[in-house]
Short mmCIF file of C-alpha atoms in Angstrom, two decimals:
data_model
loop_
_atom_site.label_atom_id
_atom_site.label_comp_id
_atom_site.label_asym_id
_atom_site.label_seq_id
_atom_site.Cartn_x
_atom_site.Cartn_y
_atom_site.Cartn_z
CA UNK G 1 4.54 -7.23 26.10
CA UNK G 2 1.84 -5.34 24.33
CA UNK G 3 3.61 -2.14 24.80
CA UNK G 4 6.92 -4.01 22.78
CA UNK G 5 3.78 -4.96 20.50
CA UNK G 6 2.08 -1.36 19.96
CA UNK G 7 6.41 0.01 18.69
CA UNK G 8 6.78 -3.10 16.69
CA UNK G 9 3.61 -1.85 14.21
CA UNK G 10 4.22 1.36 15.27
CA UNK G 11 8.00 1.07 13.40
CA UNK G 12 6.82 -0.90 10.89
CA UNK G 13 3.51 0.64 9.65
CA UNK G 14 3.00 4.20 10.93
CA UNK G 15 6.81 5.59 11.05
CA UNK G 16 7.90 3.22 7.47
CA UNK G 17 10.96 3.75 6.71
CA UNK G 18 10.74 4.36 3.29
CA UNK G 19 6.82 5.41 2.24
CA UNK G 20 6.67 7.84 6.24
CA UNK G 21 10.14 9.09 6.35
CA UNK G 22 11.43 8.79 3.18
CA UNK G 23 14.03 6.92 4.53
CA UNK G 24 16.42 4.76 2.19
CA UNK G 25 14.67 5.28 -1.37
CA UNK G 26 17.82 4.64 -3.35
CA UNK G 27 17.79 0.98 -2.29
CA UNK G 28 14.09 0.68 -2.23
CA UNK G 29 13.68 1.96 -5.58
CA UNK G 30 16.47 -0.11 -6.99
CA UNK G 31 15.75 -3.33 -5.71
CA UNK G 32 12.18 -3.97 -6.38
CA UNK G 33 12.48 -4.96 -10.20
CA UNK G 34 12.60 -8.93 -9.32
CA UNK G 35 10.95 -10.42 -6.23
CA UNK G 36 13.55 -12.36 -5.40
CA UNK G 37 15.69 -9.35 -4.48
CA UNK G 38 13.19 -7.41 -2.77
CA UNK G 39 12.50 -10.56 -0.50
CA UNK G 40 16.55 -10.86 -0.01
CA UNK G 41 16.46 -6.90 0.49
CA UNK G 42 13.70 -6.88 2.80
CA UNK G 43 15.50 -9.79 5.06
CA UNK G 44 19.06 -8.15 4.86
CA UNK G 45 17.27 -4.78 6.41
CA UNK G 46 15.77 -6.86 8.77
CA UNK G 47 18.67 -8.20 9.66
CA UNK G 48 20.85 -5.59 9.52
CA UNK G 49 18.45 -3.18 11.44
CA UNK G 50 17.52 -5.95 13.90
CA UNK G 51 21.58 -6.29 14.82
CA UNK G 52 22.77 -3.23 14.81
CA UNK G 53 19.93 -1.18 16.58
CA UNK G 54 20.40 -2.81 19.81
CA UNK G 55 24.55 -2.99 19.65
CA UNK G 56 24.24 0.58 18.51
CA UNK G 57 22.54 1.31 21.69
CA UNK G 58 24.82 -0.75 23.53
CA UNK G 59 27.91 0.91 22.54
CA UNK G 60 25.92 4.26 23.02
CA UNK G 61 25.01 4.02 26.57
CA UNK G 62 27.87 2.07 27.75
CA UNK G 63 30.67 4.12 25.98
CA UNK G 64 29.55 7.60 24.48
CA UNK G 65 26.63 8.45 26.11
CA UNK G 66 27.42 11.33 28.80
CA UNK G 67 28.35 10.35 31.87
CA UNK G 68 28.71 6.84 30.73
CA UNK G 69 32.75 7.36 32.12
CA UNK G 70 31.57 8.00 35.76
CA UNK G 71 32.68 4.80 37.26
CA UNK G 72 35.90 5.12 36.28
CA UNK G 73 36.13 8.89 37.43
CA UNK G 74 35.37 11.07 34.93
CA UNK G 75 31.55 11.90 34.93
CA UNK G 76 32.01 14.64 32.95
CA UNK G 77 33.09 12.97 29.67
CA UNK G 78 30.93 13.28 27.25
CA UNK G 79 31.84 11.13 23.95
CA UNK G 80 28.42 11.63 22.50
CA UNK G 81 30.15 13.10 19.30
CA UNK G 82 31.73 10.00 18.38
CA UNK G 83 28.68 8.54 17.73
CA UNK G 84 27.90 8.91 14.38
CA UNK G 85 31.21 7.67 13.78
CA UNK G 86 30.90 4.45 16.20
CA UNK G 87 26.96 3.78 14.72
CA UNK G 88 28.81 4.14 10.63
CA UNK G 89 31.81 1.42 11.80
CA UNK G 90 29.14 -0.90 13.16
CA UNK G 91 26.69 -1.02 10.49
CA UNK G 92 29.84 -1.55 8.12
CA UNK G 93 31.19 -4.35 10.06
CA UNK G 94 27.41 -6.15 10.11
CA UNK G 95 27.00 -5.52 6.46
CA UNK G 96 30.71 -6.90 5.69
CA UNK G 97 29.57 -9.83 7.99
CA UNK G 98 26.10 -10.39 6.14
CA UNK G 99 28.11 -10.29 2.33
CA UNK G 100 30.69 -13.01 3.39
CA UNK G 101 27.73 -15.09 4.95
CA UNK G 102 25.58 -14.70 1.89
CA UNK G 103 28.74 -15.14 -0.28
CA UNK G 104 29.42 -18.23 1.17
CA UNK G 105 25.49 -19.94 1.04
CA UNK G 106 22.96 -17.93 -0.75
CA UNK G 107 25.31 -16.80 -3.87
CA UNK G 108 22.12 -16.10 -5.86
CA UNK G 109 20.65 -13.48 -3.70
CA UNK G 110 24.20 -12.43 -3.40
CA UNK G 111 24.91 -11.80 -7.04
CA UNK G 112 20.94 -10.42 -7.24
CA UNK G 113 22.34 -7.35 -4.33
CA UNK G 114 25.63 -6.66 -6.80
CA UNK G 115 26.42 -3.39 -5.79
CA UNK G 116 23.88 -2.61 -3.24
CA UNK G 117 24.87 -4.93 -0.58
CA UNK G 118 27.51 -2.88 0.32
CA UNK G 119 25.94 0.05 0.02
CA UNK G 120 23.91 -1.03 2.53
CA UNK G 121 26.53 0.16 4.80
CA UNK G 122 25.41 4.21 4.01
CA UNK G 123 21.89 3.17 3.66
CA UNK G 124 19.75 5.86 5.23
CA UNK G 125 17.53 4.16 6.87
CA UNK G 126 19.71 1.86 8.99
CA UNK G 127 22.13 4.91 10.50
CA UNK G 128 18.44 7.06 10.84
CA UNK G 129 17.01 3.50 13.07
CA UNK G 130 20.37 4.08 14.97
CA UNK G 131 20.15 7.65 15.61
CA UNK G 132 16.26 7.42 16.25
CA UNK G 133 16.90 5.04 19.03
CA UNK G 134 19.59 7.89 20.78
CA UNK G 135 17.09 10.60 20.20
CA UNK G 136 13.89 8.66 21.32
CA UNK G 137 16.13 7.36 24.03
CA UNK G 138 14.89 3.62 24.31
CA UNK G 139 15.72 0.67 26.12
CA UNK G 140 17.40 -2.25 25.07
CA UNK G 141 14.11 -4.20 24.78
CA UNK G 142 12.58 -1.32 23.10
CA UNK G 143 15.77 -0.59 20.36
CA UNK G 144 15.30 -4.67 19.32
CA UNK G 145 11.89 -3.90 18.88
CA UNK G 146 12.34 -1.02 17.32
CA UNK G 147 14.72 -2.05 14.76
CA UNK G 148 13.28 -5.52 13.98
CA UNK G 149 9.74 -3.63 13.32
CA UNK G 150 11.51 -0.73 10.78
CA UNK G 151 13.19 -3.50 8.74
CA UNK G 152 9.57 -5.93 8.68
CA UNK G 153 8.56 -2.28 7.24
CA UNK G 154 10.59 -1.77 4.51
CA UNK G 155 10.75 -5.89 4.06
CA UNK G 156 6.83 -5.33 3.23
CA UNK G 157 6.74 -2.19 1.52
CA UNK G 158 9.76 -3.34 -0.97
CA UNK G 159 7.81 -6.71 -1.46
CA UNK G 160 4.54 -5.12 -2.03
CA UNK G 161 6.29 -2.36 -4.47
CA UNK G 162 8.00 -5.51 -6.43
CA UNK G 163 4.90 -7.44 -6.82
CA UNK G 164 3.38 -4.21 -8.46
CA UNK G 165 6.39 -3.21 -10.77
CA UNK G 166 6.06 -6.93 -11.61
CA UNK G 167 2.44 -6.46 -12.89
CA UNK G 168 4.10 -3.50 -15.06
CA UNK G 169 5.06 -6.34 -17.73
CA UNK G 170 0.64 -5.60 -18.98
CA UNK G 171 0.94 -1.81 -18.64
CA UNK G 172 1.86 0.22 -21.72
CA UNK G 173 3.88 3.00 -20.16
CA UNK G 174 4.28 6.26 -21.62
CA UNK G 175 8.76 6.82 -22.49
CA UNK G 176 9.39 8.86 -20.17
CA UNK G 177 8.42 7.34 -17.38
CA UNK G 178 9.35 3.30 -18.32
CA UNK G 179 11.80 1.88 -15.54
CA UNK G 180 12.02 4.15 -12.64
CA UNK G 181 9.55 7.11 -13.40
CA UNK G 182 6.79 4.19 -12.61
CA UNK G 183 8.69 3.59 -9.62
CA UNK G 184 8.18 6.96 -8.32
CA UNK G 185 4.66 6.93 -9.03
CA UNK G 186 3.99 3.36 -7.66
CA UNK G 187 6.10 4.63 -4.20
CA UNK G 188 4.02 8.11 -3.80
CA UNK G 189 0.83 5.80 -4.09
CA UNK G 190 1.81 3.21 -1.55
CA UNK G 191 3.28 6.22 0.73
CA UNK G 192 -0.60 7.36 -0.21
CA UNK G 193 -1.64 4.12 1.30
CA UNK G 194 0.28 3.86 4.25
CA UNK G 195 -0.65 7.54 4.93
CA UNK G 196 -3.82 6.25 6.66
CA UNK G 197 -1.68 4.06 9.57
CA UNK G 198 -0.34 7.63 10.22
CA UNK G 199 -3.95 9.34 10.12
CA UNK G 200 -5.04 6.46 12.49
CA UNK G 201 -1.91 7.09 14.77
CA UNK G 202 -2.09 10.87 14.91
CA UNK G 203 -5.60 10.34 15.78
CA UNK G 204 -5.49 8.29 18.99
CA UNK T 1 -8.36 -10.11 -22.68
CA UNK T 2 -10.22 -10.57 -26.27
CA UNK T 3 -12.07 -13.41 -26.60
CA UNK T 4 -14.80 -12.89 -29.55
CA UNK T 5 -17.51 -11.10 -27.96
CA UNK T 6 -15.66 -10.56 -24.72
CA UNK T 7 -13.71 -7.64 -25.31
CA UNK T 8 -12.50 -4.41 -22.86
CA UNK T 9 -15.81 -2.66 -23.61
CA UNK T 10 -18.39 -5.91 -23.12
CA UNK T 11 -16.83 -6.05 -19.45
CA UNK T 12 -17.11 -2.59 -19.41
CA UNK T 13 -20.79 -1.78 -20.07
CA UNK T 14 -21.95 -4.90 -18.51
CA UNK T 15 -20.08 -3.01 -15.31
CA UNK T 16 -22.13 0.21 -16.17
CA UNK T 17 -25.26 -1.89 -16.01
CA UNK T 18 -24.61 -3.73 -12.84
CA UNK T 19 -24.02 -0.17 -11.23
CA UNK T 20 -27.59 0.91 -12.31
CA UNK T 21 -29.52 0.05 -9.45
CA UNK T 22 -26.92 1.61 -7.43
CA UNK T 23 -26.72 4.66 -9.46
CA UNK T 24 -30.41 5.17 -9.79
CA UNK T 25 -31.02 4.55 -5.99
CA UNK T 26 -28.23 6.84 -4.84
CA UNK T 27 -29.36 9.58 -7.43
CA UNK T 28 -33.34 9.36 -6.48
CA UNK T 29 -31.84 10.31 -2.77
CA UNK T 30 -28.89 12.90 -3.47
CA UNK T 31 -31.61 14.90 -5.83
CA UNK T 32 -29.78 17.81 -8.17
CA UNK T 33 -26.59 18.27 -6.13
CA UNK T 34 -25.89 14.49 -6.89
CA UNK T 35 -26.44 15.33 -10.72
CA UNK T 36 -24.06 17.48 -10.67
CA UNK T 37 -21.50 15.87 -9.36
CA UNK T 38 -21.51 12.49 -10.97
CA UNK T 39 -21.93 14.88 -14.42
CA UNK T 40 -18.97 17.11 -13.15
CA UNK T 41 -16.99 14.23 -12.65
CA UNK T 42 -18.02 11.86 -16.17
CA UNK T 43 -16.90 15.45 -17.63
CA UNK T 44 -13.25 15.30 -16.15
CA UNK T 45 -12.54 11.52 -16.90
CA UNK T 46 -13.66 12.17 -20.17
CA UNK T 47 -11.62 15.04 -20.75
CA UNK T 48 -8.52 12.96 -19.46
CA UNK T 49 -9.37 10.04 -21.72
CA UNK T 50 -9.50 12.36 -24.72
CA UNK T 51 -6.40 13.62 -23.89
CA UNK T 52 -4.41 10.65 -23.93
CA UNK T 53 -6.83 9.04 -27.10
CA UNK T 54 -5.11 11.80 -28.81
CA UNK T 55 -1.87 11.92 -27.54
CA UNK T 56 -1.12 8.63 -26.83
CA UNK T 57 -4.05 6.49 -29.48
CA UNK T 58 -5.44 4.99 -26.05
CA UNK T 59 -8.84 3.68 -26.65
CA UNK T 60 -11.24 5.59 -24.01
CA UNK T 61 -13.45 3.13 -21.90
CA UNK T 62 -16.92 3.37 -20.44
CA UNK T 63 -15.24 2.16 -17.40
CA UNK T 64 -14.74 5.81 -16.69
CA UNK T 65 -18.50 6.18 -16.04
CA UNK T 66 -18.68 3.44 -13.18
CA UNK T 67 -15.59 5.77 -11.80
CA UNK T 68 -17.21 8.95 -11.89
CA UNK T 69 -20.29 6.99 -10.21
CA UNK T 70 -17.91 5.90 -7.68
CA UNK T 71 -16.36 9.09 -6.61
CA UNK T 72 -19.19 11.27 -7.06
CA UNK T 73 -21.17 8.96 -4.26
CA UNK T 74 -18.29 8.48 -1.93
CA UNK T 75 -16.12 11.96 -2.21
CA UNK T 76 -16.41 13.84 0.95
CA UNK T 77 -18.87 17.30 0.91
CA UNK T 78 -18.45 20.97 0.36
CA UNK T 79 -14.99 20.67 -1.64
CA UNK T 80 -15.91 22.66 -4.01
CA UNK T 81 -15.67 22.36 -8.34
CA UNK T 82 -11.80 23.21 -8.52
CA UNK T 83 -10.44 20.89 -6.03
CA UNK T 84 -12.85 18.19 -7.40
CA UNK T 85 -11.61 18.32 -10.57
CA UNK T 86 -7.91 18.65 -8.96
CA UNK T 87 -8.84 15.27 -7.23
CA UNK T 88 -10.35 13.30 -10.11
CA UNK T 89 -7.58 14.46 -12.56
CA UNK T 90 -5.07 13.06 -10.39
CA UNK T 91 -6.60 10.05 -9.84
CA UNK T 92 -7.94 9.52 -13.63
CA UNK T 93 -4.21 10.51 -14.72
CA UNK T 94 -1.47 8.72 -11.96
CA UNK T 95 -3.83 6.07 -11.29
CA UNK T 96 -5.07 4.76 -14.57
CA UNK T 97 -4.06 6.45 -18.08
CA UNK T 98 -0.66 6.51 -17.30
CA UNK T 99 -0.33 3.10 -16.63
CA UNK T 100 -1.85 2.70 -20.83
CA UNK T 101 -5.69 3.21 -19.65
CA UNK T 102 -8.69 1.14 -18.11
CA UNK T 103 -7.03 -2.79 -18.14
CA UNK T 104 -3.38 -2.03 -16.98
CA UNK T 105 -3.43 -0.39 -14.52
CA UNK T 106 -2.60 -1.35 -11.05
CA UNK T 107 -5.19 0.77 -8.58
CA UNK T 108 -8.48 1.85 -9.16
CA UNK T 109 -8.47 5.54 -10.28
CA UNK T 110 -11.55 6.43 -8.17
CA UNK T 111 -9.57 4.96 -5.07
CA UNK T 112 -6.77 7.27 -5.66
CA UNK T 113 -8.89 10.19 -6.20
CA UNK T 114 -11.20 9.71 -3.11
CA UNK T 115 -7.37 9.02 -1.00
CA UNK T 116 -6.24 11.59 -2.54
CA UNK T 117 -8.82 14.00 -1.49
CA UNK T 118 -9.08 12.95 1.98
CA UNK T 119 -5.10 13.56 2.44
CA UNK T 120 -5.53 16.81 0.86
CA UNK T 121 -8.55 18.24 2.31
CA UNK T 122 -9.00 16.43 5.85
CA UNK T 123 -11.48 19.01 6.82
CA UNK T 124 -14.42 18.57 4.35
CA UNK T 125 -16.82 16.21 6.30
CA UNK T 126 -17.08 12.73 4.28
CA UNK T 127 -20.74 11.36 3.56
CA UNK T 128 -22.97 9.05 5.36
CA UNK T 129 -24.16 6.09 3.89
CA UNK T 130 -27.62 5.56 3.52
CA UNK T 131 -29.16 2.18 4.18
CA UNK T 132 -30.94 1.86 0.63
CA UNK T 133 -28.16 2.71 -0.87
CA UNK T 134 -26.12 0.16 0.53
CA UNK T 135 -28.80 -2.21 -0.03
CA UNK T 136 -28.49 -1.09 -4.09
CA UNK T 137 -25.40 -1.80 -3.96
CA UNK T 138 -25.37 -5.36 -2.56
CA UNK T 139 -28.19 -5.69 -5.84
CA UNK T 140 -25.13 -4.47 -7.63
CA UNK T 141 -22.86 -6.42 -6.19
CA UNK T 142 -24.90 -9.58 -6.87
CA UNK T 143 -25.72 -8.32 -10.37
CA UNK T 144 -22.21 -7.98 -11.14
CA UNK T 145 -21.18 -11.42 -9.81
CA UNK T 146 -24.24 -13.63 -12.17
CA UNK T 147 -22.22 -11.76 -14.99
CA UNK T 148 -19.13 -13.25 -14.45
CA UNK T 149 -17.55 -9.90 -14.30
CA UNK T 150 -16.79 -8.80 -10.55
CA UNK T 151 -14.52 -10.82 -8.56
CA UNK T 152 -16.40 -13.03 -6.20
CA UNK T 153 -13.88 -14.23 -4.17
CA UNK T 154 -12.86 -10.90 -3.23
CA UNK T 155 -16.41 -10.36 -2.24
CA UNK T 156 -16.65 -13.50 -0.25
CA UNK T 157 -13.85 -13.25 1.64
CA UNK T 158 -14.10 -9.46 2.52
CA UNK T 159 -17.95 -10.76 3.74
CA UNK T 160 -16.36 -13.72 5.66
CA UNK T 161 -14.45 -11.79 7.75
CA UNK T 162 -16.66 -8.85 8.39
CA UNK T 163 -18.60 -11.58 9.54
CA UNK T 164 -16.46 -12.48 12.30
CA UNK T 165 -15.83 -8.85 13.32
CA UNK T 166 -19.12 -7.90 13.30
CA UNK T 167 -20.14 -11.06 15.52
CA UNK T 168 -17.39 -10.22 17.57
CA UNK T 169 -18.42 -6.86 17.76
CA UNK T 170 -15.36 -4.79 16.35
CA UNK T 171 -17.75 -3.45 13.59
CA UNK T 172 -20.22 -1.03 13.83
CA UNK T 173 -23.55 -0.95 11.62
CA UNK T 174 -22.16 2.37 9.97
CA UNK T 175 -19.03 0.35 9.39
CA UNK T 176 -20.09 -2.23 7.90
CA UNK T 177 -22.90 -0.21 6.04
CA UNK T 178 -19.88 2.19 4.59
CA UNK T 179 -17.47 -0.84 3.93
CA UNK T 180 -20.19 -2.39 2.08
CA UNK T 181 -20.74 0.11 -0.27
CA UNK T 182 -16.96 0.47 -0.59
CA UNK T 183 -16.21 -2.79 -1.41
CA UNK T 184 -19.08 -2.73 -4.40
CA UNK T 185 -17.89 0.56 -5.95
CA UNK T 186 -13.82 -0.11 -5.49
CA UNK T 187 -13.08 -3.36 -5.14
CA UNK T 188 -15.31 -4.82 -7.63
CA UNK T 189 -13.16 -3.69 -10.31
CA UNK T 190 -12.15 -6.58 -11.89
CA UNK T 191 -8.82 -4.96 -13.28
CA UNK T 192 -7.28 -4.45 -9.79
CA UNK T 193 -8.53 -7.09 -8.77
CA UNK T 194 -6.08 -9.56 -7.24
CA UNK T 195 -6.29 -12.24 -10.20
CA UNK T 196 -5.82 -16.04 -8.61
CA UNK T 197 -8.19 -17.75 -6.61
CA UNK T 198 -6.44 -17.66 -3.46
CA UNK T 199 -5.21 -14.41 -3.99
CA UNK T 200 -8.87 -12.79 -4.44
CA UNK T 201 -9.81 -14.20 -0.68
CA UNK T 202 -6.79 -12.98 0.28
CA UNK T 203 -7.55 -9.71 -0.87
CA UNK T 204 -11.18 -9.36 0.27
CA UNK T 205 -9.39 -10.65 3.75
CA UNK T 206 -7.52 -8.16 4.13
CA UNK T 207 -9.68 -5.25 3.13
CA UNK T 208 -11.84 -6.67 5.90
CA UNK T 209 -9.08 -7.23 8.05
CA UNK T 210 -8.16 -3.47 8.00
CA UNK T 211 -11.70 -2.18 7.68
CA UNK T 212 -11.90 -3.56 11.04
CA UNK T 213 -8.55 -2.19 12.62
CA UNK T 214 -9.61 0.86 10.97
CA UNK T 215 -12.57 0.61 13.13
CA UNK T 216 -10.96 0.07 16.31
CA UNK T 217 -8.19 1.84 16.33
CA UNK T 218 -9.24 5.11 14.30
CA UNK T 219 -10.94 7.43 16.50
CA UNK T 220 -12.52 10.53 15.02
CA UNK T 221 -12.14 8.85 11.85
CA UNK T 222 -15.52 8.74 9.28
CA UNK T 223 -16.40 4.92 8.41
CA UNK T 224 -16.25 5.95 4.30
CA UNK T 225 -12.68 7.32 4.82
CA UNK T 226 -11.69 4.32 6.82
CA UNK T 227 -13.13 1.89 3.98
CA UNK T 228 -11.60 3.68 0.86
CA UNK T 229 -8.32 3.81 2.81
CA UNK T 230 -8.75 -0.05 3.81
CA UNK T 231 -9.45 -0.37 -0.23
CA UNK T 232 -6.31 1.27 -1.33
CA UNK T 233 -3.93 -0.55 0.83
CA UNK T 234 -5.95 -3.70 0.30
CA UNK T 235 -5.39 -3.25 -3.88
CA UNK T 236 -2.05 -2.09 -3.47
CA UNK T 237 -0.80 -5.39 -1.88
CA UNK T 238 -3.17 -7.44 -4.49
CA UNK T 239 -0.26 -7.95 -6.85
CA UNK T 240 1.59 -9.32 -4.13
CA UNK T 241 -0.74 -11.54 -3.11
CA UNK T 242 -1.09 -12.91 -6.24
CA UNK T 243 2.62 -13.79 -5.90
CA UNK T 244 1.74 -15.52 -2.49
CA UNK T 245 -0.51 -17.85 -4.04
CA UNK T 246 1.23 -18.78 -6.83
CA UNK T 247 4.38 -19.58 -4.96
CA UNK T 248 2.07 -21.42 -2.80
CA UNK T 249 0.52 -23.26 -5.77
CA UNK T 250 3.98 -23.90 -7.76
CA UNK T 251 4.98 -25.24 -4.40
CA UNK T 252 1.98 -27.90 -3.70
CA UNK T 253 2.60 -29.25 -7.98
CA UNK T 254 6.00 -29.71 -7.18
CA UNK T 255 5.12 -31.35 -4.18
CA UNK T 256 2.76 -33.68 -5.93
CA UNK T 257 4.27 -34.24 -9.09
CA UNK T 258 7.76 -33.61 -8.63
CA UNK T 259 10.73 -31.67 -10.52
CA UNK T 260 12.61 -28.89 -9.62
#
């Protein structure tokens, strides 16, 4: 339990998605204007990330995954190329699933995502959680985990970066950097922040 | 906030005199090299803020001498003039004049310098605190609070749960010595600040909160870096817990006296 515990922060705080790796910017950056779509962001990546992880790694180790073939005779096989493929259709089919479900009873947050939502579906972030999981070769357990504790990440660095660009309506901004110049700023100096999580990690 | 007497620069100097006991305390025990630096670095910030009075018409602030005092007494040693001034720049320029100067902006520009520094230099050694300065600097603190001008609740709740810790006994004297001082010179700054009640406990929480993880968890790590990272993260999520409370407090009116 504690071990699930130590990758939960460890995905969402020392490895964040976008302010560690760098990870999905082009969502994080547009999305944090209002706080209401940075909240419905950070719950679609959880979402999203939290699903597909896991199936990802289900369809990985029971299909492509080499040797995966050997009880039905061919332990040789190795399908592992596919996998980018298989990881891209699944993610698309969870978005496409999460749209028509938010379509249907949250139309708001819907309308708020426009065209992000399903951009989702070549977000960054959610294939890298995928392919993270094959190359850190986790468990089941451990690719929930895992993928439930990188979208709480971005869920809480998107809200914190919204609540700031909020508190932009008292700033007087120089022209040039008005909309998202400030954003870039504001992002290096919560990737500043976090930085320490990382110092404390790389530490111990 | 203008409000006849109470403009940017009453809050201001009334912060530069709440830091004097500090100042003079940590001064009397740095001797010369101390001088220098806290001059060095009033030199920089006001270099930066005559830049952008004269490119941009932003008023200047004596705020920037309470920042100078702040990151000449907690930057770490033996960096040398030109990354000093590297450090101080950046954090005068991307953490407060670009956001329109001393009043807008979002994190404290000695925070970002002293983080700043630290990420860029890990090697230089960061300072001890001394116990009489710390002590100043609870003077300070108190000074700052009868004034109306630092934010108590941050304060209070940062105390409360440093409390706990320490009683529990996941915070060390130097700790709590270092996180002291740190919470005086960084997050009394009304500006960044969270601004609602709620929200200031919140933030002096949370600072504690991570002061103290810091503390466990961080090994090799010096208690002064620990505490200004604990203040940056803590004052980057202020806005945000602003937000918290007053969804929370929008919520409990509509509770009580209906509407939508």
């Amino acid at each position: 339990m504690t071990e699930a515990w130590i990758l939960f922060l460890q995905a969402a705080f020392v490895d964040n998605m976008p302010l560690t790796l760098f990870l999905g910017l082009c969502t994080f950056l547009a999305l944090s204007r209002r706080s209401e779509s940075a909240i419905g962001l950070g719950i679609a990546m959880t979402g999203v990330l939290g699903v597909t992880v896991p199936l990802n790694h289900l369809i990985y180790h029971g299909l492509l995954a080499p040797g995966a073939w050997a009880w039905a005779g061919l332990p040789e096989l190795d399908l592992s190329y596919l996998s980018l493929l298989a990881f891209i259709g699944v993610i698309a089919a969870t978005v496409q699933l999460l749209e028509m479900l938010l379509d249907r009873h949250f139309p708001a947050i819907h309308v708020a995502f426009g065209v992000f939502l399903p951009l989702l579906t070549v977000q960054c972030a959610i294939l890298g959680g995928s392919l993270f999981m094959v190359e850190r070769s986790y468990t089941l357990l451990q690719a929930t985990v895992f993928g439930l504790g990188s979208g709480v990440g971005f869920a809480v660095a998107v809200t914190m970066l919204s609540a700031i660009r909020g508190r932009l309506a008292y700033a007087d901004l120089p022209d040039g950097l008005r909309g998202l110049g400030i954003a870039f700023v504001l992002a290096g100096l919560l990737s500043l922040g976090f930085s320490a999580f990382a110092q404390m990690a790389a530490a111990s | 906030m203008i409000r006849g007497l109470w403009d940017r620069e009453t809050v201001a100097s009334l912060l530069v005199a709440a830091h004097l006991p500090l100042a003079l305390f940590w001064l009397w025990y740095g001797g010369a090299e101390a001088v220098a630096t806290v001059l060095l670095a009033a030199l920089v910030l006001a270099g930066w803020h005559l830049v952008f009075l004269l490119a941009r018409a932003q008023p200047p602030s004596l705020s920037g001498i309470v920042t100078a005092l702040a990151v000449a007494v907690l930057v770490p040693q033996d960096l040398g003039a030109v990354r000093l001034v590297l450090g101080i720049s950046f954090g005068a320029v991307m953490g407060e004049l670009v956001f329109g100067g001393w009043g807008r902006n979002v994190v404290n520009p000695a925070t970002v310098a002293l983080s700043f520094l630290g990420f860029g230099f890990p090697a230089a050694p960061w300072p001890h605190v001394m116990e009489p300065v710390a002590w100043a600097a609870l003077a300070t603190g108190v000074l700052g609070i009868a004034a109306g001008i630092m934010p108590a609740g941050v304060f209070l709740g940062a105390a409360l749960l440093a409390g706990v810790a320490g009683a529990a006994g996941a915070l060390p004297a130097e700790e709590l010595l270092a996180g002291g001082l740190v919470l005086v010179l960084l997050l009394g700054d009304p500006v960044t600040a969270a601004g609602t009640a709620l929200g200031r406990w919140l933030h002096g929480g949370l600072y504690g909160g991570l002061l103290t993880l810091f503390a466990l968890g961080w090994e090799g790590g010096a208690p002064v870096q620990m505490a200004v990272a604990a203040a940056l993260l803590a004052s980057l999520a202020a806005p945000l817990l602003d937000e918290m409370a007053i969804t929370l407090w929008l919520a409990r009116r509509r509770r009580r006296h209906g509407g939508t």
